[in-house]
Short mmCIF file of C-alpha atoms and ligand atoms in Angstrom, two decimals:
data_model
loop_
_atom_site.label_atom_id
_atom_site.label_comp_id
_atom_site.label_asym_id
_atom_site.label_seq_id
_atom_site.Cartn_x
_atom_site.Cartn_y
_atom_site.Cartn_z
CA UNK X 3 -22.40 -11.22 30.12
CA UNK X 4 -24.72 -8.22 29.71
CA UNK X 5 -26.18 -6.76 26.52
CA UNK X 6 -24.62 -5.29 23.44
CA UNK X 7 -22.81 -1.93 23.60
CA UNK X 8 -23.75 -0.85 20.10
CA UNK X 9 -25.84 -2.04 17.16
CA UNK X 10 -25.59 -1.03 13.55
CA UNK X 11 -28.98 -1.55 12.00
CA UNK X 12 -30.58 -1.63 8.58
CA UNK X 13 -27.44 -1.80 6.46
CA UNK X 14 -26.28 -4.23 3.81
CA UNK X 15 -23.38 -6.26 5.13
CA UNK X 16 -20.76 -6.90 2.45
CA UNK X 17 -17.93 -9.40 2.76
CA UNK X 18 -15.49 -10.93 0.29
CA UNK X 19 -17.98 -13.80 -0.13
CA UNK X 20 -21.47 -12.29 -0.08
CA UNK X 21 -23.90 -9.43 0.70
CA UNK X 22 -26.91 -9.62 2.97
CA UNK X 23 -29.20 -7.45 5.06
CA UNK X 24 -28.37 -7.74 8.77
CA UNK X 25 -27.79 -5.84 11.98
CA UNK X 26 -24.41 -6.06 13.67
CA UNK X 27 -24.12 -6.18 17.46
CA UNK X 28 -20.89 -5.02 19.11
CA UNK X 29 -19.63 -5.72 22.59
CA UNK X 30 -16.23 -4.78 24.04
CA UNK X 31 -14.93 -3.70 20.64
CA UNK X 32 -15.74 -6.97 18.93
CA UNK X 33 -18.56 -8.24 16.76
CA UNK X 34 -20.77 -10.21 19.14
CA UNK X 35 -23.86 -10.90 17.04
CA UNK X 36 -25.01 -10.71 13.43
CA UNK X 37 -28.76 -10.99 12.95
CA UNK X 38 -32.01 -9.09 12.75
CA UNK X 39 -33.90 -7.03 15.34
CA UNK X 40 -30.79 -6.47 17.49
CA UNK X 41 -30.96 -3.80 20.20
CA UNK X 42 -28.49 -1.94 22.41
CA UNK X 43 -28.29 1.35 24.28
CA UNK X 44 -26.49 2.90 21.32
CA UNK X 45 -27.66 2.48 17.75
CA UNK X 46 -26.28 3.60 14.41
CA UNK X 47 -28.80 3.62 11.57
CA UNK X 48 -27.14 2.31 8.40
CA UNK X 49 -30.25 2.27 6.24
CA UNK X 50 -29.23 2.75 2.60
CA UNK X 51 -25.56 2.16 3.44
CA UNK X 52 -23.14 -0.69 2.86
CA UNK X 53 -21.39 -2.12 5.92
CA UNK X 54 -17.88 -3.19 4.92
CA UNK X 55 -14.93 -4.60 6.87
CA UNK X 56 -12.68 -1.62 7.64
CA UNK X 57 -10.17 -0.88 4.92
CA UNK X 58 -6.67 -2.31 5.41
CA UNK X 59 -4.00 -0.39 3.55
CA UNK X 60 -1.08 -2.81 3.45
CA UNK X 61 1.45 -0.43 1.91
CA UNK X 62 2.00 3.06 3.34
CA UNK X 63 5.11 5.08 4.13
CA UNK X 64 5.00 7.39 7.16
CA UNK X 65 7.72 9.49 8.72
CA UNK X 66 10.53 7.85 6.77
CA UNK X 67 13.81 9.73 6.52
CA UNK X 68 15.16 10.22 2.99
CA UNK X 69 18.77 10.12 1.85
CA UNK X 70 18.76 13.78 0.75
CA UNK X 71 17.15 15.12 3.92
CA UNK X 72 13.76 16.01 2.43
CA UNK X 73 10.98 15.19 4.82
CA UNK X 74 7.99 13.03 4.23
CA UNK X 75 4.75 15.01 4.43
CA UNK X 76 3.06 12.66 6.89
CA UNK X 77 3.95 11.48 10.34
CA UNK X 78 1.94 8.81 12.11
CA UNK X 79 -0.68 11.28 13.37
CA UNK X 80 -1.49 12.94 10.05
CA UNK X 81 -1.07 9.78 7.98
CA UNK X 82 -3.42 7.69 10.10
CA UNK X 83 -5.89 10.58 10.41
CA UNK X 84 -5.99 10.65 6.63
CA UNK X 85 -6.35 6.86 6.53
CA UNK X 86 -9.31 6.95 8.96
CA UNK X 87 -11.11 9.65 6.99
CA UNK X 88 -10.67 7.48 3.90
CA UNK X 89 -12.41 4.46 5.44
CA UNK X 90 -9.39 2.56 6.78
CA UNK X 91 -9.09 0.96 10.21
CA UNK X 92 -5.63 -0.60 9.83
CA UNK X 93 -2.52 0.51 7.97
CA UNK X 94 0.79 -1.27 7.48
CA UNK X 95 3.67 1.19 7.30
CA UNK X 96 7.35 0.33 6.96
CA UNK X 97 10.23 0.38 9.42
CA UNK X 98 13.07 1.21 7.04
CA UNK X 99 16.55 0.05 8.00
CA UNK X 100 19.24 2.57 7.09
CA UNK X 101 22.49 0.93 5.99
CA UNK X 102 24.69 0.33 9.04
CA UNK X 103 21.72 0.46 11.39
CA UNK X 104 20.61 -2.44 13.56
CA UNK X 105 17.25 -3.73 12.36
CA UNK X 106 16.03 -3.99 15.94
CA UNK X 107 16.98 -0.37 16.68
CA UNK X 108 15.22 0.71 13.50
CA UNK X 109 12.00 -1.04 14.55
CA UNK X 110 12.12 0.51 18.00
CA UNK X 111 12.54 3.97 16.42
CA UNK X 112 9.42 3.59 14.33
CA UNK X 113 7.42 2.12 17.19
CA UNK X 114 8.30 5.18 19.26
CA UNK X 115 7.21 7.50 16.49
CA UNK X 116 3.88 5.65 16.18
CA UNK X 117 3.15 5.15 19.89
CA UNK X 118 0.13 7.16 21.03
CA UNK X 119 -0.18 8.98 17.70
CA UNK X 120 -2.21 6.61 15.53
CA UNK X 121 -5.88 7.02 14.68
CA UNK X 122 -6.04 3.57 13.08
CA UNK X 123 -4.45 0.31 14.15
CA UNK X 124 -0.96 -0.20 12.69
CA UNK X 125 1.39 -3.11 12.05
CA UNK X 126 4.89 -2.70 10.67
CA UNK X 127 6.54 -4.36 7.72
CA UNK X 128 10.34 -4.19 7.85
CA UNK X 129 12.59 -2.97 5.03
CA UNK X 130 15.88 -4.85 4.94
CA UNK X 131 18.57 -2.76 3.25
CA UNK X 132 21.68 -4.10 4.99
CA UNK X 133 21.64 -7.89 5.23
CA UNK X 134 24.73 -8.34 7.37
CA UNK X 135 25.43 -11.68 9.04
CA UNK X 136 24.13 -10.17 12.31
CA UNK X 137 20.88 -9.08 10.65
CA UNK X 138 20.34 -12.36 8.80
CA UNK X 139 21.52 -14.64 11.57
CA UNK X 140 19.96 -12.99 14.60
CA UNK X 141 17.95 -9.80 14.27
CA UNK X 142 15.65 -10.76 11.42
CA UNK X 143 14.75 -14.22 12.78
CA UNK X 144 14.06 -12.72 16.23
CA UNK X 145 11.87 -9.96 14.79
CA UNK X 146 9.86 -12.45 12.72
CA UNK X 147 9.30 -14.46 15.90
CA UNK X 148 8.09 -11.25 17.54
CA UNK X 149 5.35 -10.85 14.93
CA UNK X 150 7.03 -8.79 12.19
CA UNK X 151 6.14 -11.47 9.68
CA UNK X 152 6.76 -9.61 6.42
CA UNK X 153 9.49 -7.41 5.01
CA UNK X 154 10.32 -5.56 1.85
CA UNK X 155 13.46 -5.67 -0.28
CA UNK X 156 14.47 -3.33 -3.09
CA UNK X 157 16.06 -4.20 -6.43
CA UNK X 158 16.87 -0.54 -7.11
CA UNK X 159 17.89 2.74 -5.37
CA UNK X 160 21.54 3.32 -4.45
CA UNK X 161 20.87 3.27 -0.72
CA UNK X 162 18.48 0.31 -0.66
CA UNK X 163 19.33 -2.02 -3.55
CA UNK X 164 20.22 -5.66 -2.83
CA UNK X 165 22.23 -7.57 -5.43
CA UNK X 166 21.24 -11.05 -6.52
CA UNK X 167 23.48 -12.82 -4.00
CA UNK X 168 22.00 -10.73 -1.18
CA UNK X 169 18.45 -11.34 -2.38
CA UNK X 170 19.06 -15.09 -2.35
CA UNK X 171 20.55 -14.95 1.16
CA UNK X 172 17.61 -12.92 2.43
CA UNK X 173 15.12 -15.25 0.74
CA UNK X 174 16.72 -18.24 2.51
CA UNK X 175 16.10 -16.61 5.88
CA UNK X 176 12.54 -15.73 4.91
CA UNK X 177 11.84 -19.31 3.90
CA UNK X 178 13.29 -20.69 7.12
CA UNK X 179 11.45 -18.20 9.36
CA UNK X 180 8.26 -18.21 7.27
CA UNK X 181 8.32 -14.47 6.65
CA UNK X 182 6.64 -13.06 3.56
CA UNK X 183 8.95 -11.03 1.31
CA UNK X 184 7.60 -8.03 -0.61
CA UNK X 185 9.73 -7.13 -3.61
CA UNK X 186 10.22 -3.74 -5.22
CA UNK X 187 10.99 -5.12 -8.67
CA UNK X 188 12.79 -2.60 -10.90
CA UNK X 189 16.21 -3.32 -12.40
CA UNK X 190 18.80 -0.95 -10.94
CA UNK X 191 21.40 -1.08 -13.68
CA UNK X 192 18.84 -0.62 -16.46
CA UNK X 193 17.41 2.43 -14.69
CA UNK X 194 20.87 3.89 -14.12
CA UNK X 195 21.79 3.33 -17.75
CA UNK X 196 18.65 5.01 -19.06
CA UNK X 197 19.03 7.87 -16.56
CA UNK X 198 22.58 8.60 -17.71
CA UNK X 199 21.51 8.54 -21.35
CA UNK X 200 18.55 10.86 -20.78
CA UNK X 201 20.66 13.29 -18.74
CA UNK X 202 23.38 13.35 -21.42
CA UNK X 203 20.70 14.34 -23.92
CA UNK X 204 19.55 17.16 -21.65
CA UNK X 205 16.30 15.40 -20.88
CA UNK X 206 16.07 16.21 -17.19
CA UNK X 207 12.44 17.29 -16.61
CA UNK X 208 10.26 15.17 -14.27
CA UNK X 209 8.61 13.73 -17.38
CA UNK X 210 11.72 11.65 -18.12
CA UNK X 211 11.46 9.81 -14.82
CA UNK X 212 8.85 7.60 -16.49
CA UNK X 213 11.22 6.82 -19.37
CA UNK X 214 14.15 6.04 -17.07
CA UNK X 215 11.98 3.68 -15.04
CA UNK X 216 11.00 1.74 -18.16
CA UNK X 217 8.46 -1.05 -17.97
CA UNK X 218 11.08 -3.40 -19.45
CA UNK X 219 13.23 -2.85 -16.34
CA UNK X 220 10.23 -3.68 -14.15
CA UNK X 221 9.42 -6.78 -16.20
CA UNK X 222 13.01 -8.04 -16.05
CA UNK X 223 13.28 -7.54 -12.28
CA UNK X 224 9.89 -9.14 -11.71
CA UNK X 225 11.04 -12.23 -13.54
CA UNK X 226 14.37 -12.26 -11.69
CA UNK X 227 12.65 -12.00 -8.30
CA UNK X 228 10.28 -14.80 -9.26
CA UNK X 229 13.19 -16.98 -10.39
CA UNK X 230 15.07 -16.40 -7.14
CA UNK X 231 11.95 -17.26 -5.13
CA UNK X 232 11.45 -20.41 -7.22
CA UNK X 233 15.05 -21.41 -6.60
CA UNK X 234 14.64 -21.03 -2.85
CA UNK X 235 11.08 -22.41 -2.97
CA UNK X 236 9.23 -19.68 -1.13
CA UNK X 237 6.28 -17.34 -1.65
CA UNK X 238 6.77 -13.66 -2.56
CA UNK X 239 4.64 -10.60 -3.16
CA UNK X 240 5.44 -8.34 -6.09
CA UNK X 241 4.33 -4.93 -4.85
CA UNK X 242 3.13 -1.90 -6.83
CA UNK X 243 2.82 -3.67 -10.19
CA UNK X 244 2.37 -0.94 -12.80
CA UNK X 245 1.49 -2.57 -16.11
CA UNK X 246 0.97 -5.37 -18.57
CA UNK X 247 4.57 -6.61 -18.87
CA UNK X 248 5.31 -7.39 -15.20
CA UNK X 249 1.76 -8.79 -14.91
CA UNK X 250 2.57 -11.31 -17.63
CA UNK X 251 5.54 -12.52 -15.59
CA UNK X 252 3.29 -13.02 -12.57
CA UNK X 253 0.79 -14.93 -14.68
CA UNK X 254 3.65 -17.00 -16.12
CA UNK X 255 4.71 -17.93 -12.57
CA UNK X 256 1.18 -18.71 -11.42
CA UNK X 257 0.72 -20.93 -14.46
CA UNK X 258 3.61 -23.01 -13.11
CA UNK X 259 2.09 -23.26 -9.68
CA UNK X 260 4.46 -20.80 -8.00
CA UNK X 261 3.24 -18.85 -5.00
CA UNK X 262 3.61 -15.37 -6.39
CA UNK X 263 1.21 -12.77 -4.99
CA UNK X 264 0.67 -9.35 -6.50
CA UNK X 265 -0.32 -5.85 -5.44
CA UNK X 266 -1.36 -2.88 -7.53
CA UNK X 267 -2.28 0.70 -6.61
CA UNK X 268 -4.64 3.56 -7.55
CA UNK X 269 -2.06 5.40 -9.67
CA UNK X 270 -1.87 2.51 -12.14
CA UNK X 271 -5.58 2.65 -12.99
CA UNK X 272 -5.99 6.43 -13.02
CA UNK X 273 -2.74 8.10 -14.13
CA UNK X 274 -0.43 7.65 -17.12
CA UNK X 275 3.13 8.67 -17.91
CA UNK X 276 1.62 11.66 -19.76
CA UNK X 277 0.68 13.17 -16.40
CA UNK X 278 4.38 13.60 -15.70
CA UNK X 279 4.50 16.20 -18.48
CA UNK X 280 2.97 18.64 -16.03
CA UNK X 281 1.62 21.81 -17.58
CA UNK X 282 4.18 22.06 -20.37
CA UNK X 283 7.06 19.75 -19.50
CA UNK X 284 7.50 21.83 -16.36
CA UNK X 285 8.13 20.90 -12.74
CA UNK X 286 4.42 20.37 -12.08
CA UNK X 287 5.01 16.87 -13.45
CA UNK X 288 6.92 16.11 -10.23
CA UNK X 289 3.54 15.75 -8.51
CA UNK X 290 3.16 12.41 -10.30
CA UNK X 291 6.72 11.08 -9.87
CA UNK X 292 6.52 7.69 -8.22
CA UNK X 293 8.18 4.34 -8.77
CA UNK X 294 7.28 2.37 -10.72
CA UNK X 295 5.70 5.22 -12.69
CA UNK X 296 2.20 5.12 -14.17
CA UNK X 297 2.23 3.68 -17.72
CA UNK X 298 -0.37 3.98 -20.51
CA UNK X 299 -3.98 3.15 -21.41
CA UNK X 300 -3.04 -0.38 -22.47
CA UNK X 301 -1.47 -1.09 -19.09
CA UNK X 302 -4.44 0.43 -17.29
CA UNK X 303 -6.73 -1.97 -19.17
CA UNK X 304 -4.45 -4.89 -18.27
CA UNK X 305 -4.49 -3.88 -14.59
CA UNK X 306 -8.28 -3.77 -14.57
CA UNK X 307 -8.38 -7.24 -16.08
CA UNK X 308 -5.94 -8.40 -13.37
CA UNK X 309 -8.08 -6.86 -10.63
CA UNK X 310 -11.07 -8.78 -12.00
CA UNK X 311 -9.46 -12.14 -12.70
CA UNK X 312 -7.45 -12.55 -9.50
CA UNK X 313 -3.99 -11.78 -10.87
CA UNK X 314 -3.95 -9.13 -8.16
CA UNK X 315 -4.51 -10.16 -4.57
CA UNK X 316 -4.35 -6.76 -2.96
CA UNK X 317 -4.92 -3.11 -3.82
CA UNK X 318 -2.87 -0.74 -1.64
CA UNK X 319 -2.16 2.97 -1.85
CA UNK X 320 1.67 3.00 -1.68
CA UNK X 321 1.06 6.30 0.12
CA UNK X 322 4.46 8.00 0.04
CA UNK X 323 3.77 11.73 0.41
CA UNK X 324 6.13 14.60 -0.36
CA UNK X 325 4.98 18.19 -0.55
CA UNK X 326 5.42 19.91 -3.90
CA UNK X 327 7.51 22.64 -2.28
CA UNK X 328 11.11 23.07 -1.15
CA UNK X 329 10.61 20.77 1.87
CA UNK X 330 9.64 17.91 -0.42
CA UNK X 331 9.93 17.49 -4.18
CA UNK X 332 10.98 20.99 -5.27
CA UNK X 333 14.59 21.15 -4.11
CA UNK X 334 17.29 22.97 -6.11
CA UNK X 335 18.80 19.58 -6.93
CA UNK X 336 15.48 18.15 -8.13
CA UNK X 337 15.28 21.07 -10.59
CA UNK X 338 18.53 19.85 -12.19
CA UNK X 339 17.36 16.28 -12.89
CA UNK X 340 14.35 14.03 -12.43
CA UNK X 341 16.61 11.57 -10.65
CA UNK X 342 16.65 13.82 -7.57
CA UNK X 343 12.87 14.18 -7.33
CA UNK X 344 11.67 12.16 -4.31
CA UNK X 345 9.68 9.18 -5.55
CA UNK X 346 6.19 8.86 -4.19
CA UNK X 347 2.68 10.29 -4.14
CA UNK X 348 -0.04 10.54 -1.48
CA UNK X 349 -3.09 8.26 -1.60
CA UNK X 350 -4.07 6.65 1.71
CA UNK X 351 -7.30 8.68 1.92
CA UNK X 352 -8.33 8.28 -1.72
CA UNK X 353 -7.50 4.58 -2.30
CA UNK X 354 -10.91 3.17 -1.34
CA UNK X 355 -13.04 5.88 -3.00
CA UNK X 356 -11.06 5.57 -6.25
CA UNK X 357 -11.36 1.78 -6.46
CA UNK X 358 -15.03 1.87 -5.43
CA UNK X 359 -15.94 4.58 -7.92
CA UNK X 360 -13.86 3.45 -10.88
CA UNK X 361 -14.36 -0.23 -10.10
CA UNK X 362 -17.70 -0.95 -8.41
CA UNK X 363 -19.73 2.11 -9.49
CA UNK X 364 -18.58 1.74 -13.09
CA UNK X 365 -19.33 -2.00 -13.12
CA UNK X 366 -15.74 -3.19 -13.60
CA UNK X 367 -15.49 -5.25 -10.38
CA UNK X 368 -17.99 -6.70 -7.92
CA UNK X 369 -18.51 -5.52 -4.35
CA UNK X 370 -17.04 -8.83 -3.16
CA UNK X 371 -13.88 -8.28 -5.17
CA UNK X 372 -13.63 -4.74 -3.77
CA UNK X 373 -13.73 -6.05 -0.20
CA UNK X 374 -11.31 -8.89 -0.98
CA UNK X 375 -8.73 -6.56 -2.58
CA UNK X 376 -8.89 -3.81 0.01
CA UNK X 377 -9.44 -5.62 3.31
CA UNK X 378 -9.82 -9.40 3.44
CA UNK X 379 -6.85 -10.39 1.28
CA UNK X 380 -4.40 -7.95 2.92
CA UNK X 381 -5.47 -9.36 6.31
CA UNK X 382 -4.90 -12.93 5.11
CA UNK X 383 -1.62 -12.24 3.38
CA UNK X 384 -0.12 -10.32 6.29
CA UNK X 385 -1.24 -12.45 9.23
CA UNK X 386 -4.12 -10.35 10.59
CA UNK X 387 -7.04 -12.59 9.64
CA UNK X 388 -9.66 -13.32 10.99
CA UNK X 389 -9.29 -10.64 13.69
CA UNK X 390 -9.13 -8.08 10.86
CA UNK X 391 -10.57 -8.10 7.33
CA UNK X 392 -13.80 -9.93 8.10
CA UNK X 393 -17.29 -9.36 9.43
CA UNK X 394 -17.80 -12.35 11.70
CA UNK X 395 -18.60 -13.00 15.34
CA UNK X 396 -15.40 -12.61 17.36
CA UNK X 397 -13.65 -10.31 14.89
CA UNK X 398 -12.67 -6.77 15.86
CA UNK X 399 -15.58 -4.41 15.19
CA UNK X 400 -13.68 -2.56 12.44
CA UNK X 401 -16.34 -1.40 10.02
CA UNK X 402 -16.74 1.19 7.32
CA UNK X 403 -20.20 2.47 6.48
CA UNK X 404 -20.30 3.36 2.83
CA UNK X 405 -22.73 5.49 0.84
CA UNK X 406 -22.63 4.06 -2.68
CA UNK X 407 -24.67 6.93 -4.11
CA UNK X 408 -22.78 9.90 -2.68
CA UNK X 409 -21.09 11.74 -5.52
CA UNK X 410 -18.51 14.51 -5.15
CA UNK X 411 -15.04 15.24 -6.47
CA UNK X 412 -11.73 14.61 -4.72
CA UNK X 413 -10.39 17.96 -3.50
CA UNK X 414 -7.15 18.69 -1.68
CA UNK X 415 -8.95 21.01 0.75
CA UNK X 416 -11.07 18.11 2.00
CA UNK X 417 -8.17 15.74 2.68
CA UNK X 418 -6.36 15.19 5.98
CA UNK X 419 -2.87 14.24 4.84
CA UNK X 420 0.15 16.49 5.34
CA UNK X 421 0.72 16.80 1.61
CA UNK X 422 -0.07 20.07 -0.16
CA UNK X 423 -1.67 18.49 -3.23
CA UNK X 424 -3.45 15.38 -4.43
CA UNK X 425 -2.66 13.84 -7.81
CA UNK X 426 -6.39 13.13 -8.13
CA UNK X 427 -7.66 16.73 -7.78
CA UNK X 428 -11.10 17.10 -9.37
CA UNK X 429 -11.70 13.40 -10.01
CA UNK X 430 -15.43 12.75 -9.67
CA UNK X 431 -16.11 9.92 -7.21
CA UNK X 432 -19.39 8.04 -6.76
CA UNK X 433 -19.32 6.14 -3.46
CA UNK X 434 -17.68 7.49 -0.31
CA UNK X 435 -17.12 6.24 3.21
CA UNK X 436 -19.38 8.11 5.65
CA UNK X 437 -18.36 6.51 8.94
CA UNK X 438 -15.25 4.59 10.03
CA UNK X 439 -15.52 2.45 13.16
CA UNK X 440 -12.42 1.07 14.91
CA UNK X 441 -13.07 -1.62 17.52
CA UNK X 442 -16.57 -0.27 18.04
CA UNK X 443 -15.64 3.43 18.25
CA UNK X 444 -16.39 5.93 15.50
CA UNK X 445 -13.10 7.45 14.39
CA UNK X 446 -14.32 9.35 11.32
CA UNK X 447 -17.74 10.69 10.38
CA UNK X 448 -18.74 12.35 7.10
CA UNK X 449 -15.16 12.99 6.12
CA UNK X 450 -14.13 14.40 9.51
CA UNK X 451 -11.89 12.62 12.01
CA UNK X 452 -13.68 12.59 15.35
CA UNK X 453 -11.63 10.73 17.91
CA UNK X 454 -8.39 10.78 19.84
CA UNK X 455 -5.48 8.72 18.56
CA UNK X 456 -6.67 5.35 19.92
CA UNK X 457 -5.00 3.07 17.38
CA UNK X 458 -2.98 0.10 18.61
CA UNK X 459 0.08 -1.61 17.24
CA UNK X 460 -0.80 -5.13 16.13
CA UNK X 461 1.37 -8.18 16.28
CA UNK X 462 0.93 -10.49 13.33
CA UNK X 463 0.79 -14.23 12.69
CA UNK X 464 2.54 -16.06 9.85
CA UNK X 465 1.17 -15.22 6.43
CA UNK X 466 -1.43 -17.55 4.93
CA UNK X 467 0.95 -17.66 1.95
CA UNK X 468 2.77 -20.40 3.88
CA UNK X 469 -0.35 -22.52 4.30
CA UNK X 470 -0.09 -25.94 2.66
CA UNK X 471 -2.38 -26.33 -0.33
N1 DUC N 515 8.67 2.33 -3.54
C1 DUC N 515 7.61 2.37 -2.81
O1 DUC N 515 7.12 1.32 -2.41
N2 DUC N 515 7.07 3.52 -2.47
C2 DUC N 515 7.55 4.74 -2.90
C3 DUC N 515 8.78 4.72 -3.63
C4 DUC N 515 9.25 3.40 -3.98
O2 DUC N 515 10.19 3.26 -4.70
ZN1 ZN N 516 8.73 0.20 -3.68
ZN1 ZN N 517 5.90 1.97 -1.22
#
């Protein structure tokens, strides 16, 4: 059997359940021993550091084509490099089906783009935009069997929206195949109505994006998605929940025993709709255009409460990067109306530092909650647990060493993404990852990526959301 390949000594091991002083012994990329006085030929001294399960970012967009031809700022190489530097060992990007495209062909496209280019492990969610009989009857069931056990549907966007009849059909397949559905819950018609009204009043600056994507439209769609899921009797995840009103719908559902899971993101605890004003209602506000948009201080407080009390299961970045230049957000068309500004902001590298600093360092959430929200729960919900998301003998040796006392600001020049700005420029952060370890190999050290692209594509099991309770 031989000895250990590597030991990490002197750190404080933190899991979703507890914290304790221990050494971790690694062999063949897996955790082989947890104890004291462990020895191996290679040793990493983690004295003064926290030893966390590697971050799992369950919601990132990489190398997705857009309907107007603008390009996303990250491909799989730059996006996963950025993820690794930010303390992540696994990311879950999307394979987005374009209308008319076979779902299987779409998945193969994305797998090709990812192959050999990833610095972290990856596992794909699907996006179903064209639920034809062929897709629902054959392709989707076969892909779920192949380990693509979750997919996203949209209730808005001209090129992605599913109507209620389509949502119900898709939900039936998900229930039968035991696939977990992630819902982008914003009401399409309400958004279109508000957009037309704002445009007719000449209100076209990026700022008005936040008014067009009103919280009422998110609340209504959240309730509608929950009702559809209740009708079909299946679990769902409401992704990127932005504020108090949709949260209340989730709590309403949970109070009735429905299996409704919820995700929120860094932008909803740090930004508000006021950020979309830019410098003086100018195009700088486009840097903060994402959907749903950030809300207000009251919603931020509600989100924090939800992060504490378990309303939220997972905290993801929704990394969806577009440069703030003519290749991304600043197209001639986007200058004519907010509705043409690509929706999305970067955040895969800053997700963990922001939640740690604003949450743990400021005493709003415990270390256990931090680990649960950012690693353990995403692994459980998306069929990767216990191989990922835990520190236990037999699990992959995916670990992030964290310095809780290190204090420095977020700066664009330090980040590894392909975007040309960060919405969090200058934010002071206390608590940074200092080493990211993927299956026993250091992939990032002191903010620098230090390995070849050795990430693997993971196949996933059925979500724990389908477990009997
Ligand atoms: N939904 C996302 O999940 N990401 C970016 C844009 C969007 O609408
Ligand atoms: Zn979305
Ligand atoms: Zn997203």
